[in-house]
Coordinates of C-alpha atoms in Angstrom, one line a residue:
Chain A
M1 CA -9.0 37.5 -5.1
Q2 CA -9.0 35.0 -2.9
S3 CA -7.2 31.8 -3.4
E4 CA -8.2 28.6 -2.4
V5 CA -6.6 26.9 0.2
L6 CA -5.5 23.4 -0.3
I7 CA -3.5 22.4 2.3
E8 CA -3.7 24.6 6.3
A9 CA -2.4 22.8 9.0
E10 CA -3.2 24.1 13.1
K11 CA -1.3 22.9 16.2
L12 CA 0.5 20.7 14.2
T13 CA 2.6 18.4 16.1
K14 CA 4.7 15.4 16.0
K15 CA 6.2 13.8 18.8
F16 CA 8.1 10.7 19.0
G17 CA 8.0 9.5 22.2
D18 CA 10.2 12.4 23.7
L19 CA 10.8 14.3 20.9
V20 CA 8.9 16.4 19.7
A21 CA 9.8 17.1 16.1
V22 CA 6.5 18.8 14.2
D23 CA 5.8 21.4 17.2
G24 CA 2.8 22.4 17.0
I25 CA 2.6 24.7 13.4
S26 CA 0.1 26.3 11.9
F27 CA 0.4 27.1 7.8
K28 CA -2.1 27.4 5.3
I29 CA -0.4 26.1 1.6
L30 CA -2.6 27.8 -1.7
K31 CA -3.6 25.7 -4.8
G32 CA -1.1 26.8 -6.9
E33 CA 2.3 28.5 -5.0
C34 CA 4.8 26.6 -5.0
F35 CA 5.3 26.8 -0.9
G36 CA 8.8 26.0 0.8
F37 CA 9.7 24.7 3.6
L38 CA 13.2 25.6 5.1
G39 CA 15.6 24.6 8.6
P40 CA 18.2 23.1 9.1
N41 CA 19.0 19.6 9.7
G42 CA 16.1 17.8 12.0
A43 CA 14.4 21.3 12.3
G44 CA 10.5 19.0 11.5
K45 CA 10.5 19.4 7.0
T46 CA 10.1 15.8 6.1
T47 CA 8.8 14.4 9.3
T48 CA 6.1 17.0 8.1
M49 CA 6.0 16.2 5.3
K50 CA 5.1 12.5 5.4
M51 CA 2.8 13.9 7.9
I52 CA 1.0 16.0 4.7
H53 CA 0.9 13.3 2.8
C54 CA -0.4 10.9 4.9
V55 CA 3.3 8.1 5.9
L56 CA 3.1 9.0 9.0
P57 CA 0.0 9.9 11.6
S58 CA 0.3 13.1 13.2
T59 CA 0.5 13.3 17.2
M60 CA -2.3 16.8 18.2
G61 CA -3.6 19.2 15.8
E62 CA -5.3 19.4 12.9
L63 CA -4.3 19.0 9.0
T64 CA -6.4 19.1 6.2
V65 CA -5.8 18.1 2.5
A66 CA -7.9 19.5 -0.1
G67 CA -10.3 19.7 2.7
M68 CA -9.9 16.3 3.7
D69 CA -8.4 15.1 6.9
V70 CA -5.0 13.3 6.8
A71 CA -6.1 10.8 9.6
R72 CA -9.2 9.3 7.2
N73 CA -9.0 10.3 3.7
G74 CA -5.1 8.8 3.6
R75 CA -5.9 7.0 0.3
E76 CA -7.8 10.0 -1.6
I77 CA -5.0 11.7 -0.5
R78 CA -2.4 9.9 -1.8
Q79 CA -4.2 9.6 -4.6
M80 CA -4.2 13.4 -5.8
I81 CA 0.1 14.0 -4.5
G82 CA 3.1 12.6 -5.8
V83 CA 6.0 12.1 -3.5
A84 CA 9.0 13.2 -4.7
P85 CA 11.4 12.1 -1.5
Q86 CA 15.0 12.9 -0.8
E87 CA 16.7 9.0 -0.5
D88 CA 16.6 7.1 -3.7
N89 CA 14.2 5.0 -2.7
L90 CA 13.7 3.2 -7.1
D91 CA 13.6 -0.1 -8.2
P92 CA 16.8 -1.6 -9.0
D93 CA 15.0 -4.7 -10.0
F94 CA 14.2 -2.7 -12.5
T95 CA 14.8 -0.8 -15.9
V96 CA 14.2 3.1 -16.1
F97 CA 10.9 2.6 -18.0
H98 CA 9.5 0.1 -15.9
N99 CA 9.5 1.5 -12.9
L100 CA 7.4 3.4 -14.4
I101 CA 5.4 1.2 -14.7
V102 CA 4.7 -0.7 -12.0
Y103 CA 4.6 2.1 -9.4
A104 CA 1.5 3.5 -11.5
R105 CA -0.3 0.5 -11.1
Y106 CA -0.5 1.1 -7.0
F107 CA -1.8 4.4 -8.8
D108 CA -4.5 1.5 -10.8
I109 CA -4.0 3.7 -14.3
S110 CA -4.5 1.0 -16.7
K111 CA -1.4 -0.1 -19.1
A112 CA -1.4 0.7 -22.5
E113 CA -1.7 4.7 -20.4
A114 CA 0.7 4.2 -18.1
K115 CA 4.0 2.5 -21.2
K116 CA 1.6 6.4 -22.6
R117 CA 2.0 8.2 -19.4
A118 CA 5.6 7.4 -18.7
D119 CA 7.4 7.6 -22.5
E120 CA 6.3 11.3 -21.6
L121 CA 7.3 11.9 -18.7
L122 CA 11.0 10.3 -19.3
N123 CA 10.8 13.3 -22.1
F124 CA 9.8 15.4 -19.3
V125 CA 12.7 15.1 -18.0
Q126 CA 14.7 14.5 -21.0
L127 CA 15.2 10.5 -20.0
E128 CA 14.1 9.7 -22.9
E129 CA 17.7 7.5 -24.2
K130 CA 18.3 6.0 -20.7
R131 CA 14.5 4.4 -20.8
D132 CA 16.6 -0.5 -21.1
V133 CA 18.3 1.5 -18.6
I134 CA 19.1 -0.7 -14.9
I135 CA 18.6 1.9 -12.2
E136 CA 22.5 1.2 -10.6
H137 CA 23.4 2.3 -14.4
L138 CA 22.5 5.9 -13.8
S139 CA 23.9 9.4 -12.2
V140 CA 22.6 10.6 -8.8
G141 CA 21.3 12.9 -11.4
M142 CA 19.4 10.9 -13.1
K143 CA 17.4 9.2 -10.2
R144 CA 16.8 12.8 -9.0
R145 CA 15.1 12.9 -13.1
L146 CA 13.2 10.1 -12.5
I147 CA 12.1 9.9 -9.2
L148 CA 10.8 13.4 -10.3
A149 CA 8.7 11.6 -13.4
R150 CA 7.7 9.0 -11.1
A151 CA 6.0 11.3 -8.7
L152 CA 4.0 13.2 -11.5
L153 CA 2.6 10.0 -13.2
N154 CA -0.8 10.3 -10.7
E155 CA -0.8 13.6 -12.2
P156 CA -0.9 15.4 -8.8
Q157 CA -2.6 18.1 -8.3
I158 CA 0.3 18.6 -5.0
L159 CA 4.0 17.6 -5.2
I160 CA 5.7 17.2 -2.7
L161 CA 9.8 17.5 -3.1
D162 CA 11.6 17.0 0.5
E163 CA 14.9 18.1 -0.8
P164 CA 15.0 17.8 -4.6
T165 CA 17.9 18.9 -6.2
T166 CA 20.5 17.8 -2.9
G167 CA 23.8 16.7 -4.2
L168 CA 23.4 17.5 -7.7
D169 CA 25.6 19.6 -10.2
P170 CA 24.8 22.9 -11.0
Q171 CA 23.9 21.9 -14.8
A172 CA 21.2 19.1 -12.9
R173 CA 20.1 21.1 -10.5
H174 CA 18.6 23.8 -13.4
L175 CA 17.3 20.7 -15.1
I176 CA 15.5 20.1 -12.4
W177 CA 14.6 24.1 -11.1
S178 CA 12.5 24.7 -14.4
K179 CA 11.2 21.6 -14.4
I180 CA 9.4 22.5 -11.3
R181 CA 8.7 26.2 -12.6
S182 CA 6.7 24.8 -16.2
L183 CA 4.6 22.4 -13.5
Q184 CA 3.5 25.1 -11.1
K185 CA 2.8 27.3 -14.7
Q186 CA 0.8 24.2 -15.3
G187 CA -1.1 24.8 -12.7
V188 CA 0.2 22.3 -9.8
T189 CA 0.9 23.4 -6.6
I190 CA 4.5 22.5 -5.1
V191 CA 5.4 22.1 -1.9
L192 CA 9.1 22.0 -0.8
T193 CA 12.6 21.6 1.4
T194 CA 15.9 22.6 0.9
H195 CA 18.2 24.0 2.9
Y196 CA 19.6 25.6 -0.4
M197 CA 18.6 28.9 -0.3
D198 CA 19.4 30.3 -3.6
E199 CA 17.0 27.1 -4.9
A200 CA 13.9 28.7 -2.0
A201 CA 14.6 32.4 -3.5
K202 CA 14.7 31.0 -7.0
L203 CA 10.9 28.8 -6.3
C204 CA 8.9 30.2 -3.2
D205 CA 6.0 32.5 -4.3
R206 CA 5.6 31.7 0.2
L207 CA 8.4 30.1 2.9
I208 CA 8.4 29.0 6.2
I209 CA 11.6 28.7 8.6
M210 CA 11.3 26.1 10.6
D211 CA 13.8 25.1 13.3
R212 CA 13.4 22.1 16.2
G213 CA 10.0 21.6 15.7
K214 CA 8.8 25.5 15.7
I215 CA 8.2 27.6 12.6
I216 CA 10.6 30.7 13.3
E217 CA 9.7 32.8 10.2
E218 CA 7.5 33.1 7.0
G219 CA 6.4 35.6 4.1
N220 CA 7.5 35.8 0.2
P221 CA 11.5 35.8 -0.5
P222 CA 12.0 38.9 -1.1
D223 CA 10.0 40.6 2.1
L224 CA 12.1 38.1 4.8
V225 CA 15.1 39.2 3.0
K226 CA 13.9 43.4 3.0
K227 CA 12.2 42.5 7.2
H228 CA 15.3 41.0 8.3
V229 CA 19.1 41.9 6.6
G230 CA 18.0 44.9 4.8
E231 CA 19.2 45.3 0.5
E232 CA 22.3 45.5 0.5
V233 CA 25.3 43.6 2.4
L234 CA 29.0 45.2 3.6
E235 CA 31.8 42.7 4.1
V236 CA 34.7 43.6 5.6
A237 CA 38.5 43.0 7.2
H238 CA 37.8 42.3 10.7
D239 CA 40.2 44.4 12.9
E240 CA 39.4 46.4 16.6
K241 CA 39.6 49.2 14.2
V242 CA 37.3 49.5 12.1
M243 CA 35.2 47.6 14.4
R244 CA 35.0 50.6 15.7
L245 CA 34.4 53.1 13.2
L246 CA 31.5 50.9 11.7
Q247 CA 29.7 51.2 15.6
E248 CA 30.0 54.7 15.3
T249 CA 29.2 55.1 11.6
F250 CA 25.7 52.6 11.6
Q251 CA 24.5 52.9 14.8
G252 CA 20.9 50.7 15.0
A253 CA 23.3 48.0 12.6
R254 CA 24.4 44.5 12.8
L255 CA 27.6 44.3 12.6
E256 CA 28.6 40.3 12.1
V257 CA 32.1 38.3 13.1
V258 CA 32.5 36.0 10.1
G259 CA 35.5 34.5 10.6
E260 CA 37.8 36.4 9.0
K261 CA 35.4 39.6 8.3
I262 CA 32.6 41.6 10.0
H263 CA 29.4 41.4 7.9
V264 CA 27.3 44.7 8.7
F265 CA 23.7 44.5 8.2
T266 CA 21.6 47.7 8.3
N267 CA 17.5 48.7 7.4
K268 CA 19.0 52.5 5.0
S269 CA 18.6 52.0 1.8
R270 CA 20.7 51.1 -1.8
G271 CA 23.8 52.9 -1.1
V272 CA 24.8 53.5 2.6
F273 CA 28.2 51.7 2.3
A274 CA 29.1 52.5 -1.2
Q275 CA 28.7 56.0 -0.3
M276 CA 30.8 55.8 3.2
L277 CA 33.5 53.3 0.9
R278 CA 34.4 56.0 -1.6
E279 CA 35.2 58.1 1.1
V280 CA 37.2 55.9 3.8
P281 CA 38.7 53.4 1.9
F282 CA 38.3 50.2 3.5
K283 CA 40.4 47.1 3.2
E284 CA 39.2 43.7 0.9
A285 CA 36.0 45.5 1.6
V286 CA 33.0 44.0 -1.0
I287 CA 29.2 45.3 -1.2
R288 CA 26.8 43.1 -1.5
D289 CA 23.3 41.9 -2.1
A290 CA 21.6 40.8 0.8
N291 CA 20.6 38.1 0.3
L292 CA 17.7 35.1 2.2
E293 CA 20.7 32.9 3.5
D294 CA 21.4 36.0 5.2
V295 CA 18.1 35.5 6.9
F296 CA 18.3 31.6 7.6
L297 CA 21.5 32.9 9.5
K298 CA 20.0 35.1 11.1
L299 CA 17.0 33.2 12.1
T300 CA 18.4 29.8 13.3
G301 CA 21.8 31.5 14.2
R302 CA 25.8 29.9 12.6
R303 CA 25.8 26.2 14.7
L304 CA 25.9 22.9 13.6
R305 CA 23.6 20.7 13.9
K306 CA 23.4 17.6 14.2
Chain B
M1 CA 4.8 -7.4 26.1
K2 CA 2.2 -4.9 28.3
L3 CA -1.0 -6.4 28.4
S4 CA -2.0 -3.1 26.6
N5 CA -0.4 -4.0 23.7
V6 CA -2.7 -6.9 23.0
P7 CA -5.2 -5.7 21.8
S8 CA -3.2 -4.1 18.9
H9 CA -0.9 -6.7 18.2
F10 CA -4.5 -9.2 17.3
R11 CA -6.1 -5.4 15.3
I12 CA -7.7 -7.3 11.6
P13 CA -6.2 -5.4 8.7
K14 CA -8.1 -3.6 6.1
L15 CA -7.1 -5.0 2.8
S16 CA -7.9 -4.6 -0.6
Y17 CA -7.4 -5.3 -4.0
R18 CA -4.2 -3.4 -3.5
V19 CA -2.6 -6.6 -2.6
W20 CA -2.2 -7.8 -5.3
K21 CA 0.1 -4.7 -7.3
V22 CA 2.1 -5.0 -4.8
W23 CA 2.7 -9.0 -5.6
M24 CA 2.7 -8.8 -9.2
R25 CA 6.0 -6.0 -8.5
D26 CA 7.7 -9.4 -6.4
R27 CA 6.4 -11.1 -9.9
D28 CA 8.3 -8.9 -11.8
V29 CA 11.3 -9.4 -10.4
L30 CA 11.6 -13.0 -9.8
M31 CA 10.0 -12.7 -14.0
K32 CA 13.4 -10.8 -14.8
T33 CA 15.3 -13.0 -12.8
Y34 CA 13.6 -16.5 -13.7
K35 CA 17.5 -17.9 -15.5
T36 CA 18.8 -17.8 -11.0
T37 CA 15.9 -17.8 -9.4
F38 CA 14.8 -21.5 -10.4
L39 CA 17.8 -22.7 -11.3
P40 CA 18.5 -23.7 -6.9
P41 CA 15.2 -25.3 -6.2
L42 CA 15.6 -27.5 -9.4
L43 CA 19.5 -28.9 -8.9
E44 CA 19.1 -28.4 -4.3
P45 CA 16.7 -32.2 -4.0
I46 CA 18.5 -33.7 -6.9
L47 CA 21.5 -33.7 -5.2
Y48 CA 20.2 -34.7 -1.8
L49 CA 18.4 -38.0 -3.7
L50 CA 21.0 -38.4 -4.8
A51 CA 23.5 -38.4 -1.2
M52 CA 20.8 -39.2 0.6
G53 CA 18.6 -41.3 -1.3
F54 CA 20.9 -43.7 -2.8
G55 CA 23.9 -43.2 -1.1
L56 CA 22.1 -43.2 2.5
G57 CA 20.1 -44.7 1.9
G58 CA 21.8 -48.6 1.0
F59 CA 22.2 -48.8 4.4
V60 CA 18.5 -47.6 6.1
Q61 CA 16.4 -50.3 6.6
L62 CA 13.2 -49.9 5.2
I63 CA 10.5 -47.1 6.8
D64 CA 7.1 -48.3 6.5
G65 CA 7.4 -50.5 3.9
E66 CA 9.0 -48.2 2.2
S67 CA 12.6 -47.2 0.5
Y68 CA 14.4 -44.1 2.3
I69 CA 15.0 -42.7 -0.7
Q70 CA 10.8 -42.1 -1.3
F71 CA 10.6 -41.6 3.1
I72 CA 12.8 -38.8 2.8
A73 CA 11.1 -38.3 -1.6
P74 CA 7.3 -36.2 -0.2
A75 CA 9.7 -34.2 2.9
L76 CA 12.7 -32.6 0.1
V77 CA 9.2 -30.8 -0.9
A78 CA 7.7 -30.1 2.5
V79 CA 10.9 -28.5 2.5
S80 CA 11.2 -27.1 0.0
M81 CA 7.4 -24.8 1.2
M82 CA 9.5 -23.5 4.0
F83 CA 12.4 -22.8 2.7
S84 CA 10.9 -21.0 0.1
S85 CA 8.3 -18.8 2.4
F86 CA 10.1 -18.2 5.4
F87 CA 13.3 -16.9 3.5
E88 CA 11.4 -14.5 0.7
C89 CA 9.8 -12.7 3.8
T90 CA 13.1 -13.1 6.4
Y91 CA 15.6 -11.4 3.5
G92 CA 14.1 -10.9 1.3
S93 CA 11.9 -8.5 2.7
F94 CA 13.7 -6.6 5.0
V95 CA 16.3 -6.6 1.9
R96 CA 13.1 -4.1 0.0
M97 CA 12.6 -2.5 4.0
Y98 CA 15.4 -0.9 4.6
Y99 CA 17.7 -1.2 1.8
Q100 CA 15.7 -0.5 -1.7
K101 CA 13.5 1.8 0.7
T102 CA 10.6 -0.1 -2.0
F103 CA 7.9 -0.2 1.0
D104 CA 8.5 3.9 1.5
A105 CA 8.2 3.8 -2.0
I106 CA 4.5 2.0 -2.9
I107 CA 3.1 4.1 0.5
A108 CA 3.4 6.9 -1.1
T109 CA 0.7 5.7 -3.5
P110 CA -2.9 4.4 -2.4
V111 CA -1.5 1.7 -1.7
S112 CA -1.2 1.4 2.1
L113 CA 1.1 -0.3 4.2
E114 CA -0.9 -3.6 5.4
E115 CA -1.7 -4.1 2.6
V116 CA 2.5 -4.0 1.3
I117 CA 3.1 -6.3 3.7
A118 CA 0.3 -9.1 2.8
G119 CA 1.5 -8.9 -0.2
E120 CA 5.3 -9.4 0.9
I121 CA 3.4 -12.7 2.4
L122 CA 1.6 -12.9 -0.2
W123 CA 4.1 -13.8 -2.8
G124 CA 6.8 -16.3 -0.3
A125 CA 3.8 -18.1 -0.5
T126 CA 3.9 -18.1 -4.0
K127 CA 7.2 -18.8 -3.6
S128 CA 6.5 -21.8 -1.8
L129 CA 4.3 -23.3 -4.0
I130 CA 6.9 -22.6 -7.2
N131 CA 9.2 -24.1 -5.3
S132 CA 6.9 -27.1 -4.1
T133 CA 6.1 -27.6 -7.3
I134 CA 10.1 -27.7 -9.3
V135 CA 11.2 -30.3 -6.5
L136 CA 7.8 -32.1 -7.0
G137 CA 9.0 -32.0 -10.6
V138 CA 12.0 -33.2 -10.0
I139 CA 10.8 -36.3 -7.3
A140 CA 8.1 -37.1 -9.4
A141 CA 10.6 -37.7 -12.8
F142 CA 12.8 -39.9 -9.9
G143 CA 9.2 -41.8 -10.4
L144 CA 8.2 -41.5 -6.8
T145 CA 5.4 -40.5 -6.9
P146 CA 3.1 -43.2 -6.4
S147 CA -0.3 -41.8 -6.0
P148 CA -1.9 -39.6 -8.7
L149 CA -2.7 -38.0 -5.5
F150 CA 0.2 -35.9 -5.3
L151 CA -1.5 -33.5 -7.4
L152 CA -3.5 -32.0 -4.4
I153 CA 0.5 -30.7 -3.3
P154 CA 0.2 -27.7 -4.5
P155 CA -2.8 -26.1 -3.4
I156 CA -0.8 -27.0 0.3
S157 CA 2.0 -25.9 -0.5
F158 CA 0.2 -22.1 -0.5
L159 CA -1.2 -22.1 2.3
V160 CA 2.2 -24.0 4.1
G161 CA 3.4 -21.5 2.6
L162 CA 0.7 -18.1 4.4
L163 CA 2.2 -19.7 7.6
F164 CA 6.0 -19.7 7.8
A165 CA 6.2 -16.3 4.9
A166 CA 4.0 -14.6 7.8
I167 CA 5.9 -16.2 10.9
A168 CA 9.3 -14.4 8.5
M169 CA 7.5 -11.6 8.7
C170 CA 7.2 -11.5 12.5
F171 CA 10.8 -11.8 13.0
T172 CA 11.3 -9.3 10.4
A173 CA 9.6 -6.6 11.8
I174 CA 11.3 -7.4 15.0
S175 CA 15.1 -7.7 13.4
P176 CA 17.2 -4.8 14.3
T177 CA 19.9 -5.7 11.4
I178 CA 19.9 -8.4 8.8
N179 CA 22.1 -10.4 11.1
S180 CA 19.3 -10.9 12.9
F181 CA 18.1 -13.1 10.4
E182 CA 20.3 -16.2 12.1
Y183 CA 19.0 -16.7 15.8
P184 CA 15.2 -17.8 13.4
T185 CA 17.2 -19.2 10.6
F186 CA 19.7 -21.4 13.6
L187 CA 16.6 -22.1 16.4
F188 CA 14.2 -22.0 14.1
I189 CA 14.2 -23.3 10.7
T190 CA 17.1 -25.1 10.6
P191 CA 16.4 -27.6 13.6
M192 CA 12.2 -28.4 12.5
F193 CA 14.3 -29.2 9.0
L194 CA 15.9 -32.0 11.1
L195 CA 12.9 -32.9 13.1
S196 CA 9.5 -32.7 11.4
G197 CA 10.3 -36.6 11.3
T198 CA 11.8 -35.6 7.2
F199 CA 14.3 -37.7 7.7
F200 CA 13.1 -40.6 10.1
P201 CA 9.8 -40.8 11.5
L202 CA 8.5 -38.6 14.3
T203 CA 8.4 -41.1 16.2
A204 CA 12.5 -42.7 16.5
L205 CA 12.3 -39.1 18.8
P206 CA 10.5 -39.6 22.8
A207 CA 7.3 -39.3 23.3
S208 CA 7.7 -35.5 24.7
L209 CA 9.1 -34.7 22.0
Q210 CA 6.9 -36.0 19.0
I211 CA 4.2 -33.8 21.6
L212 CA 6.3 -31.4 20.8
A213 CA 7.3 -31.0 17.4
Q214 CA 3.6 -31.6 16.4
L215 CA 2.5 -28.3 18.5
F216 CA 4.8 -26.6 18.0
L217 CA 6.6 -26.7 14.5
P218 CA 4.7 -26.8 11.3
L219 CA 6.6 -28.4 9.1
T220 CA 6.0 -31.9 10.3
H221 CA 2.9 -31.0 9.2
A222 CA 3.2 -29.7 6.0
V223 CA 5.4 -33.0 6.2
T224 CA 3.2 -35.7 7.0
L225 CA 0.4 -34.5 4.6
A226 CA 3.1 -34.1 1.1
R227 CA 3.9 -38.3 2.7
G228 CA 0.3 -38.3 2.7
L229 CA -0.8 -37.2 -0.4
V230 CA 2.4 -38.7 -2.5
L231 CA 2.2 -42.4 -0.8
G232 CA -1.5 -42.1 -0.7
R233 CA -2.0 -43.0 2.4
L234 CA -5.4 -40.5 3.0
E235 CA -5.7 -41.0 7.2
L236 CA -8.7 -38.3 8.7
T237 CA -5.1 -37.2 10.8
L238 CA -4.4 -35.6 7.8
L239 CA -7.5 -33.5 8.6
L240 CA -5.9 -32.4 11.8
N241 CA -3.2 -31.7 10.3
L242 CA -5.0 -29.5 7.7
A243 CA -7.2 -27.6 10.2
W244 CA -3.6 -27.6 12.4
L245 CA -2.4 -25.0 9.4
L246 CA -5.4 -23.5 8.9
L247 CA -5.5 -22.1 13.1
V248 CA -2.5 -21.1 12.6
T249 CA -2.1 -19.6 9.7
P250 CA -4.2 -16.1 9.9
F251 CA -2.4 -16.2 13.4
F252 CA 0.2 -15.5 12.5
F253 CA -1.1 -13.2 9.1
V254 CA -2.7 -10.9 11.2
L255 CA 0.0 -10.4 14.4
S256 CA 2.5 -9.9 11.1
I257 CA 1.1 -7.1 9.4
N258 CA -0.1 -5.3 12.7
L259 CA 3.7 -6.1 14.1
M260 CA 5.4 -3.5 10.3
K261 CA 2.8 -1.1 11.1
K262 CA 3.9 -0.1 15.1
R263 CA 8.4 -1.1 13.4
L264 CA 7.2 1.5 10.0
I265 CA 4.6 4.2 11.3
K266 CA 5.8 5.7 14.2

């Protein structure tokens, strides 16, 4: 069955003066999937999100949401999208409940319906006990959950989550993840940016990796891992002799020195490292599953970004 | 300003009923904090009436046949229109735009940025209406509203508020930081507070300054209108004051929305 394309970008470009924030990217997001935008800071993820929900006009290229052009149908598109931004922009003058009521008004939701939805959503994000608390008395995690609830007030078909779990403790992250999964089950299309690779691997059906405004890779997480870093990674203590031995043993493998360790990536099948360690017991040797973080660092490098 | 930029500064914004949703948000905040926000407009005019009216007024001869306290009372109403709307749409709007990111939150909904700014300006005008009506009540309580025409002042205060809110929003659009508002306050608002026929008749100024005040200081028109209505002195020139306000207000209203768009939508 051919899935319906909900969001489509064709050579989408955004310039701020001389700075090219998004550089001619093309992608298709299908209805009902969880689609991730990964990339280091400054890659252009948030800029792309803002163009999708029509608060930032594009400089060049095409962008349609549900078949509508973002330049012409901004209002209609924003009516069907829920946005949970990176930063806390809750209204500090209001209580938790009143934040939702005021926000519902912007979507022309009637007062009675707004109250009903607000209570349901507070229940959904487990904030019912904080219903009448002023925003400044909430923890960071509670604010994130409230922002998620606010993004769901208009019963959106598309939910945009810009770094939904940045700065949260593990409990709060897991709660947000479980909510995202249950929303996807209800048929909501999720568009998410993150720089947590475990988050992307857990949630995303497909993702693109961006760097400096361009898409440098796309696919589903397991395929990307297999393609770029194989199935397993061997980490051993760094030593010149060990390095030479590894180079001889694993010809064609990628050897990377990371701090005090050597990381060995190979496209050979699972088990080759274990077999080798039985013959040559290296110091501090660890075999682990290859993951998306390995892919990300391979593609975007280890240099720090501004 | 480049010549090619001129038309875009005066593009007529597309507005809908959603403007009122932004206005309602600001109203809701006021309703939550009214105990503290209603106190200054109530107490400030009393202080001025006591200090300047009774105190200073004892040393001042009658102006146009009026006591000094009667002369300044309507001016205090006009001044409160200016202060309340100007500060609402400078400091108040800047905090909502820059620190609270309230505008960002609203424009992610079907409400557009133009509507957010228009709603803020309407709210500034409403603050002018509320505060100046309180001041009007105070001077009425002091027995300083001889003519029933003073009841026409509230609708005028909305118009005056609209103008000052729109001017304020222009400054908000170009201010890099919240401290930048010191400049318009010191260079524009304070001189106007003192030189618009508020505490002494405009005719006491040199002729050239009188003309400048009438051409460029919106408060002179608000003061003249308020004084004319409070004293029941209807002159045809009051229509000129009204016309000035009606002409200049749309200019700044449109300009402020376009300047804000330039600031916020890159």
